[in-house]
mmCIF file of C-alpha atoms in Angstrom:
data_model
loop_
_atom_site.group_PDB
_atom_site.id
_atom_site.type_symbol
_atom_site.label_atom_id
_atom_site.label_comp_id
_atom_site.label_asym_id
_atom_site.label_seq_id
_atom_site.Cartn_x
_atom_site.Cartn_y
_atom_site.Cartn_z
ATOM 1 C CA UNK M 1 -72.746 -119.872 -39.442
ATOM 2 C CA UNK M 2 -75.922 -122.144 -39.002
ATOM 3 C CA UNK M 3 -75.637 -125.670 -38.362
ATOM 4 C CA UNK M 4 -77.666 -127.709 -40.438
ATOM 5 C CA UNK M 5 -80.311 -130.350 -38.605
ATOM 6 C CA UNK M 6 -82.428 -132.495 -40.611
ATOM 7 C CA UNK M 7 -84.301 -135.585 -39.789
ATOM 8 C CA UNK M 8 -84.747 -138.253 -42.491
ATOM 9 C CA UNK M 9 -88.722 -139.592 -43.404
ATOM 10 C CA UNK M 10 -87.995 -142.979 -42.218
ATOM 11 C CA UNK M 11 -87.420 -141.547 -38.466
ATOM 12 C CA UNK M 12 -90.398 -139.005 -38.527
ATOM 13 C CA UNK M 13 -92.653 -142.186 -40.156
ATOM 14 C CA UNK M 14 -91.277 -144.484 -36.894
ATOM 15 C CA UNK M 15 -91.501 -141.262 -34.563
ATOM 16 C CA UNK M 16 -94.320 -139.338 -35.907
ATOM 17 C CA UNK M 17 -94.536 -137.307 -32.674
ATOM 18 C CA UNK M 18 -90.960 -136.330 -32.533
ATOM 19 C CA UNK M 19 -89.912 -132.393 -31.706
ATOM 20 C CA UNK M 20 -86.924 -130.922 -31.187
ATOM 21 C CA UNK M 21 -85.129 -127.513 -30.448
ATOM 22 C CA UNK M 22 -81.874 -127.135 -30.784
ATOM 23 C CA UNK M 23 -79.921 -123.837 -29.142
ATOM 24 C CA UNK M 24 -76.758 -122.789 -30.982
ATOM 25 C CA UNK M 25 -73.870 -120.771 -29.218
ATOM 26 C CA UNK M 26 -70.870 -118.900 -30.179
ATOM 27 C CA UNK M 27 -68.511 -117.522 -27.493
ATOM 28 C CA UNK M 28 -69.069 -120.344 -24.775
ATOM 29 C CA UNK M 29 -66.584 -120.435 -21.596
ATOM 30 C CA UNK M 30 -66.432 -123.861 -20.326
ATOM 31 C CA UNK M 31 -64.309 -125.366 -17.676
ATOM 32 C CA UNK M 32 -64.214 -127.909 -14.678
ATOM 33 C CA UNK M 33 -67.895 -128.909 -12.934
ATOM 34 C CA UNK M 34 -68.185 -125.922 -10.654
ATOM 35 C CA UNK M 35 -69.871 -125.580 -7.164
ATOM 36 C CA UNK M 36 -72.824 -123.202 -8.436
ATOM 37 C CA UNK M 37 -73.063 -126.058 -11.529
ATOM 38 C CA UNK M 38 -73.503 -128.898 -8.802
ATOM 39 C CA UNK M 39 -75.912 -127.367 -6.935
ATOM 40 C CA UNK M 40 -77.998 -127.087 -10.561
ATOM 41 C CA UNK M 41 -77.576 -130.572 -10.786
ATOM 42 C CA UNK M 42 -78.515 -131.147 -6.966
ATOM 43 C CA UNK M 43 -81.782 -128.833 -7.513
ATOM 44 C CA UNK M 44 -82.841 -130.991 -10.867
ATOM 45 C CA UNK M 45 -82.171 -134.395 -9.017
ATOM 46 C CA UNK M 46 -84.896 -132.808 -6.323
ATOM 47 C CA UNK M 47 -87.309 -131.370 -8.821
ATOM 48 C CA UNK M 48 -86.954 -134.602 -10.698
ATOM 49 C CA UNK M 49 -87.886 -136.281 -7.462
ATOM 50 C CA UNK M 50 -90.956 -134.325 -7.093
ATOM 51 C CA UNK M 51 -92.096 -134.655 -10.551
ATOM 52 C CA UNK M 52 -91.841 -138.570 -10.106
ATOM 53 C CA UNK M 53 -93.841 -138.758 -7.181
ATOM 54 C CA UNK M 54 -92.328 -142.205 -6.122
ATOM 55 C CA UNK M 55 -92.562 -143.406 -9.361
ATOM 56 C CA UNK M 56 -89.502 -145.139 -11.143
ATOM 57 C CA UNK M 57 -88.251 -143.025 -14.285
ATOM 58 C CA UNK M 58 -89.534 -145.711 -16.753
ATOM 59 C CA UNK M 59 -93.585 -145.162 -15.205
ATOM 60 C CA UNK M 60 -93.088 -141.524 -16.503
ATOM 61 C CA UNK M 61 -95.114 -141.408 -19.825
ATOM 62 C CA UNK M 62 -92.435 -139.497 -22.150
ATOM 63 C CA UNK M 63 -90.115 -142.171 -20.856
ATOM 64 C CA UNK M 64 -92.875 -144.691 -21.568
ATOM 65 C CA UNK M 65 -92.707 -143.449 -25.009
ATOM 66 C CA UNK M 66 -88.834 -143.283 -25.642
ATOM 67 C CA UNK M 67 -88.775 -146.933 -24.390
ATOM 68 C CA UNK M 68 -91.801 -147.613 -27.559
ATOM 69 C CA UNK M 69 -89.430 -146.317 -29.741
ATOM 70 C CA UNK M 70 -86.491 -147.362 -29.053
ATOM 71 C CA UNK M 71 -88.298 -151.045 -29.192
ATOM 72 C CA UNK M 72 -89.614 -150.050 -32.816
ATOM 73 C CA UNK M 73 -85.924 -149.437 -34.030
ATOM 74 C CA UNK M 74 -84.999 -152.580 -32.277
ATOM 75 C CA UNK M 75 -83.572 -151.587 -29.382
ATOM 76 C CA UNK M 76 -84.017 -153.339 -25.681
ATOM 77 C CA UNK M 77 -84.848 -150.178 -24.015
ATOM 78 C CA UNK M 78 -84.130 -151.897 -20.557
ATOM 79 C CA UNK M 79 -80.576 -152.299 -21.318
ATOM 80 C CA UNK M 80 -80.043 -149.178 -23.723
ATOM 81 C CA UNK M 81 -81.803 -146.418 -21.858
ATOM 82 C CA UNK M 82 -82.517 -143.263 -23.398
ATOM 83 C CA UNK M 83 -79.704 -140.319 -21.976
ATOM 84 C CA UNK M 84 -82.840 -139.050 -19.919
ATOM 85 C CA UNK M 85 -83.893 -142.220 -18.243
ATOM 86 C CA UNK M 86 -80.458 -142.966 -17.589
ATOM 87 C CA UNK M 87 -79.506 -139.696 -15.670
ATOM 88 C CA UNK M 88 -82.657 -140.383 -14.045
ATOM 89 C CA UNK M 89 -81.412 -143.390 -12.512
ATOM 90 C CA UNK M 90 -78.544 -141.684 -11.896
ATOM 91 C CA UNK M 91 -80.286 -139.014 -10.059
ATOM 92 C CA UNK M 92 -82.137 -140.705 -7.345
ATOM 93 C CA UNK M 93 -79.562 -143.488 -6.503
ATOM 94 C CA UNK M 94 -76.590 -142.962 -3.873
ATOM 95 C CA UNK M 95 -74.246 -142.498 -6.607
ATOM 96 C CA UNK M 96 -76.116 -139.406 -7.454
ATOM 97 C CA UNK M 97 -75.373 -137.595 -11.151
ATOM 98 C CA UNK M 98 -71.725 -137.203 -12.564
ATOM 99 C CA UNK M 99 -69.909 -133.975 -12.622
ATOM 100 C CA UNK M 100 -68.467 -133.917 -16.064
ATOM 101 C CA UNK M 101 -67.667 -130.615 -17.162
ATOM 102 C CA UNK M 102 -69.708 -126.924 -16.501
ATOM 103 C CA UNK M 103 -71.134 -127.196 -20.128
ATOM 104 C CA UNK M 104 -72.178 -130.987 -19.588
ATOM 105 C CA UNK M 105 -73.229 -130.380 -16.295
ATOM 106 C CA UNK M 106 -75.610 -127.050 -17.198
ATOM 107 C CA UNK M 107 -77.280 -129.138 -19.636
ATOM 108 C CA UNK M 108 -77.539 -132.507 -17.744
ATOM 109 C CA UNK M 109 -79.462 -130.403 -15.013
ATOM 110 C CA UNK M 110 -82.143 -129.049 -17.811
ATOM 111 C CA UNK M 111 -82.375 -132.794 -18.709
ATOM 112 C CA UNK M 112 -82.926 -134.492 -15.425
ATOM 113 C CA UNK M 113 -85.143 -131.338 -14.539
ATOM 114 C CA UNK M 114 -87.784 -131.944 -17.329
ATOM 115 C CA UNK M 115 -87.404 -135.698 -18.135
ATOM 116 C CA UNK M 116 -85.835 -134.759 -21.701
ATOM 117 C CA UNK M 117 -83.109 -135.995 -23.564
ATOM 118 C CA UNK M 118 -80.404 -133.449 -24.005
ATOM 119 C CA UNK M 119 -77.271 -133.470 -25.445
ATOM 120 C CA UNK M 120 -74.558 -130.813 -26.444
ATOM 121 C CA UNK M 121 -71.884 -131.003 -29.834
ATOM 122 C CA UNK M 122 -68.571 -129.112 -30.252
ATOM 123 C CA UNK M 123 -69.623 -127.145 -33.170
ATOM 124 C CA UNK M 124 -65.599 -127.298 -34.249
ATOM 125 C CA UNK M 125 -65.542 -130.934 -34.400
ATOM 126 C CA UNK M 126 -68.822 -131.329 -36.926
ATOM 127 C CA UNK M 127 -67.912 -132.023 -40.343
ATOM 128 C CA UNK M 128 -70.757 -130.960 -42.070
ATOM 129 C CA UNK M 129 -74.361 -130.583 -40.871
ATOM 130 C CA UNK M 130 -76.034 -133.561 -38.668
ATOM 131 C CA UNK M 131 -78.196 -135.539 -39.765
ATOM 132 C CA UNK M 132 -81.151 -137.908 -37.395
ATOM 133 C CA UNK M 133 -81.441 -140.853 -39.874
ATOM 134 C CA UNK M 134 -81.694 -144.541 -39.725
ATOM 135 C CA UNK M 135 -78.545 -146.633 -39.856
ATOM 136 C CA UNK M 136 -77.844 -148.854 -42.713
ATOM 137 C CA UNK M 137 -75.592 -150.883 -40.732
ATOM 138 C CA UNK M 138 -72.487 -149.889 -42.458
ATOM 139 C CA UNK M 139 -71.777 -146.822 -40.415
ATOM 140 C CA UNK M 140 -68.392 -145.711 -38.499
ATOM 141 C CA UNK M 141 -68.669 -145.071 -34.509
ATOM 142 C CA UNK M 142 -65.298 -144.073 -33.304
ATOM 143 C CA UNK M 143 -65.666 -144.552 -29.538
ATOM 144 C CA UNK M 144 -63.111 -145.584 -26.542
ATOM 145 C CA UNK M 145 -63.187 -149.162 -25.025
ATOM 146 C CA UNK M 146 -60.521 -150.070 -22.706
ATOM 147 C CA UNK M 147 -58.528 -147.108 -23.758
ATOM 148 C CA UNK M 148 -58.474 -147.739 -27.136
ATOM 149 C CA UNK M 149 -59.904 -146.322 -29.883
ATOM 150 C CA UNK M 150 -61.847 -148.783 -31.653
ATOM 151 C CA UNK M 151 -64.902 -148.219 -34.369
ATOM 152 C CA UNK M 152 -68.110 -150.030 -33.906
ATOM 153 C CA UNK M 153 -70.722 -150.191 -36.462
ATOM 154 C CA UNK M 154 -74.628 -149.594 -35.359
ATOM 155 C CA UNK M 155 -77.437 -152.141 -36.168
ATOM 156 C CA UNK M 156 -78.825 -151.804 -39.521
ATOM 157 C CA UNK M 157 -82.066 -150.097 -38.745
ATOM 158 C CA UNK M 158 -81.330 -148.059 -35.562
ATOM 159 C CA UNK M 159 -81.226 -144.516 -35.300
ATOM 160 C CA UNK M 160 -78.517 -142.369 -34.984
ATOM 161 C CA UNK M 161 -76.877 -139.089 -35.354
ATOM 162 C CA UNK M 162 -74.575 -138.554 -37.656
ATOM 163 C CA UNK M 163 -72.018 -135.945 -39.590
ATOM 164 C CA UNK M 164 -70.348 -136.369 -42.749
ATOM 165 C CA UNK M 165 -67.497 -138.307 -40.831
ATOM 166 C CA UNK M 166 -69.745 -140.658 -39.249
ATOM 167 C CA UNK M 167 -71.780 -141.486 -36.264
ATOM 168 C CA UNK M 168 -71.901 -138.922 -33.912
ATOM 169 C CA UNK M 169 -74.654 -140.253 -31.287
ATOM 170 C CA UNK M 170 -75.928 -144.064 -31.280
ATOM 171 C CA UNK M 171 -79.331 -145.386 -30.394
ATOM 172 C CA UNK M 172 -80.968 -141.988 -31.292
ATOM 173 C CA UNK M 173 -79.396 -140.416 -27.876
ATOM 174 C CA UNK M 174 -77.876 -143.090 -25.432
ATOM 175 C CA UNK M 175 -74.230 -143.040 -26.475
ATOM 176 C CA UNK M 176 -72.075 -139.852 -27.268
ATOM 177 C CA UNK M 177 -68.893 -140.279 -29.355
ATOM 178 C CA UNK M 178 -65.634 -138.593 -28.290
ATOM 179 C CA UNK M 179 -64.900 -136.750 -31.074
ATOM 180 C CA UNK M 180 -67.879 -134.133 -30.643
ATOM 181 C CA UNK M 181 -68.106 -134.325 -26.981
ATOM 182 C CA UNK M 182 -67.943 -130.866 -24.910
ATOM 183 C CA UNK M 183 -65.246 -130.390 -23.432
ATOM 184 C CA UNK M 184 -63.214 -127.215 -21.627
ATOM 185 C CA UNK M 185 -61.738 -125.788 -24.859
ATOM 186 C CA UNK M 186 -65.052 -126.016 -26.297
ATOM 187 C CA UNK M 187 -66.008 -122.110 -27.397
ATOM 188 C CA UNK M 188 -68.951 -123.361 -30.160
ATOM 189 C CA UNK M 189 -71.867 -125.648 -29.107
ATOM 190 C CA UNK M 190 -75.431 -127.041 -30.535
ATOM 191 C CA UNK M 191 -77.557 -128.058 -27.653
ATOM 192 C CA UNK M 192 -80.385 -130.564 -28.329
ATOM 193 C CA UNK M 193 -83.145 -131.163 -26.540
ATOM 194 C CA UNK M 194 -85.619 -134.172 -27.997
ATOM 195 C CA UNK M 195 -89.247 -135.285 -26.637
ATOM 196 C CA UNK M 196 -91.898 -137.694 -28.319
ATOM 197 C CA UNK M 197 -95.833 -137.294 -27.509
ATOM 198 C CA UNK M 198 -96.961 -137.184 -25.389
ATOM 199 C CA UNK M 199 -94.982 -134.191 -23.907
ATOM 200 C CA UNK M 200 -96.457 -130.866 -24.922
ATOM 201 C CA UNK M 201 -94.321 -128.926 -27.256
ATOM 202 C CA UNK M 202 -94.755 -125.705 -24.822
ATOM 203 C CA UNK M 203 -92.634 -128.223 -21.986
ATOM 204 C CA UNK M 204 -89.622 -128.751 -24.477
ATOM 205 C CA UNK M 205 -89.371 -125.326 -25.733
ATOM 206 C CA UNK M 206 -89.264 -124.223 -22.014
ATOM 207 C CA UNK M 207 -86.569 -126.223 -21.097
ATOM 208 C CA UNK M 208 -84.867 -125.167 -23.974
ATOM 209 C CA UNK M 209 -85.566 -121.367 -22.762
ATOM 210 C CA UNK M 210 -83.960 -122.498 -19.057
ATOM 211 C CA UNK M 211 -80.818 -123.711 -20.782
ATOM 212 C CA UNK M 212 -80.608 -121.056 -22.744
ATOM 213 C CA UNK M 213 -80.688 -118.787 -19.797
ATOM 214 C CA UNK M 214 -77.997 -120.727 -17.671
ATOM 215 C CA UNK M 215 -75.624 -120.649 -20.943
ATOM 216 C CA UNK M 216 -76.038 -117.049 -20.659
ATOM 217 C CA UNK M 217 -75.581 -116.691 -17.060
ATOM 218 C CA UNK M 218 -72.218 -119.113 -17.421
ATOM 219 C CA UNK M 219 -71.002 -117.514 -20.433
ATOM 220 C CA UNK M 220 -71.634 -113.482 -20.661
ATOM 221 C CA UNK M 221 -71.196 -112.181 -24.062
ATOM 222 C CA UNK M 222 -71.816 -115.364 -25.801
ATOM 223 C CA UNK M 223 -74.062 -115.629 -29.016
ATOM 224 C CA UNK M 224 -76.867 -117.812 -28.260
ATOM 225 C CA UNK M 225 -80.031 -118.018 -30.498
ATOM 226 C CA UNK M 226 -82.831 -120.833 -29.700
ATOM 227 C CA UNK M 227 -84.277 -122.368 -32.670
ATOM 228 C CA UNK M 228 -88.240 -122.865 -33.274
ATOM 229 C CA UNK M 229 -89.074 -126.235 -32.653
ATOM 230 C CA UNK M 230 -89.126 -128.705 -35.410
ATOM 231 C CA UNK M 231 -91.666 -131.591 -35.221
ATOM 232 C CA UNK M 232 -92.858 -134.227 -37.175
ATOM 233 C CA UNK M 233 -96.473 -134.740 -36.321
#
């Protein structure tokens, strides 16, 4: 079974040089953050420092961009970083990146590697097929604050992912919800990697390629099948 994608008009009008690829796999093993997954993440934090050059994350031009749109939707993109820019940070401080889980971990290397958002979904927990659209305001976000459950409602205007139960992702891709979050029983996951211009296509598509290859490597056997990317230039 094929999950169904689809971005709405409104977000290709605001983000007219939007692509993404998404990889879908069957068969996954997951588990606890690994040694071999660590040193991934230890390699990306070093090609990420090469890539930057002594430049802070935010000087990079795709993260130029993401902080354009995420000030279009409304968004202070100094205080709600995009997932990328926010590993980033991660990356080159003392704190270094989180080890969260080998899935999480796999694709938070390919992420701080390239400079691209990426985030993963437990296929299981999807109701329905996701959707990139802008929020109306009236939207459910089940997420965890102070141990609690508790459901927060995005900004009308912003853009988020959502299923047919609600919000799955806020402010396009800076905060994950629990309930389709990776974690070790996950066996079914859709990985998504997003870039604006001016990345080239070719650079997203290759990352997707590399993450397709470590899910392989992690997970022999599984079913894995990288989508064409979709854009909407």
């Amino acid at each position: 079974m094929t999950l169904t994608l689809t971005v709405s008009d409104d977000v290709r009008a605001l983000a007219p040089g939007f692509t993404h690829v998404a990889i879908e796999a069957h068969g996954l093993v997951n588990g606890p953050s690994s040694d071999a997954g660590s040193a991934l993440l230890d390699d990306a934090a070093h090609r990420l420092a090469v890539r930057l050059d002594g430049r802070a994350p935010h000087e990079d031009p795709h993260m130029a961009a993401w902080r354009e749109t995420y000030t279009a939707f409304g968004s202070k993109p100094s205080r709600t970083r995009n997932s990328a820019e926010a590993l980033a940070k991660r990356a080159l401080s003392d704190a270094g990146l989180p080890r969260i889980n080998l899935l999480v971990d796999l694709y938070n290397a390919v992420s701080v590697a390239h400079l691209i958002p990426v985030g993963g979904e437990d296929i299981d927990r999807i109701q329905g097929g996701m959707r990139l659209i802008r929020a109306t305001g009236e939207e459910d976000f089940v997420t965890v604050a102070g141990g609690e459950e508790t459901v927060e409602h995005p900004d009308a205007g912003e853009v988020v992912w959502r299923d047919d139960a609600g919000v799955t992702c806020r402010r396009w891709n800076w905060r994950q919800g629990p309930r389709t979050r990776l974690t070790e029983r996950t066996t079914s996951g859709i990985f998504l990697l997003e870039s604006l211009a001016p990345m080239p296509v070719a650079e997203v598509t290759a990352a997707a390629a590399e993450l397709a290859e470590l899910l392989a490597k992690f997970s022999p056997g599984a079913d894995i099948a990288v989508r064409a990317p979709e854009s909407s230039a």
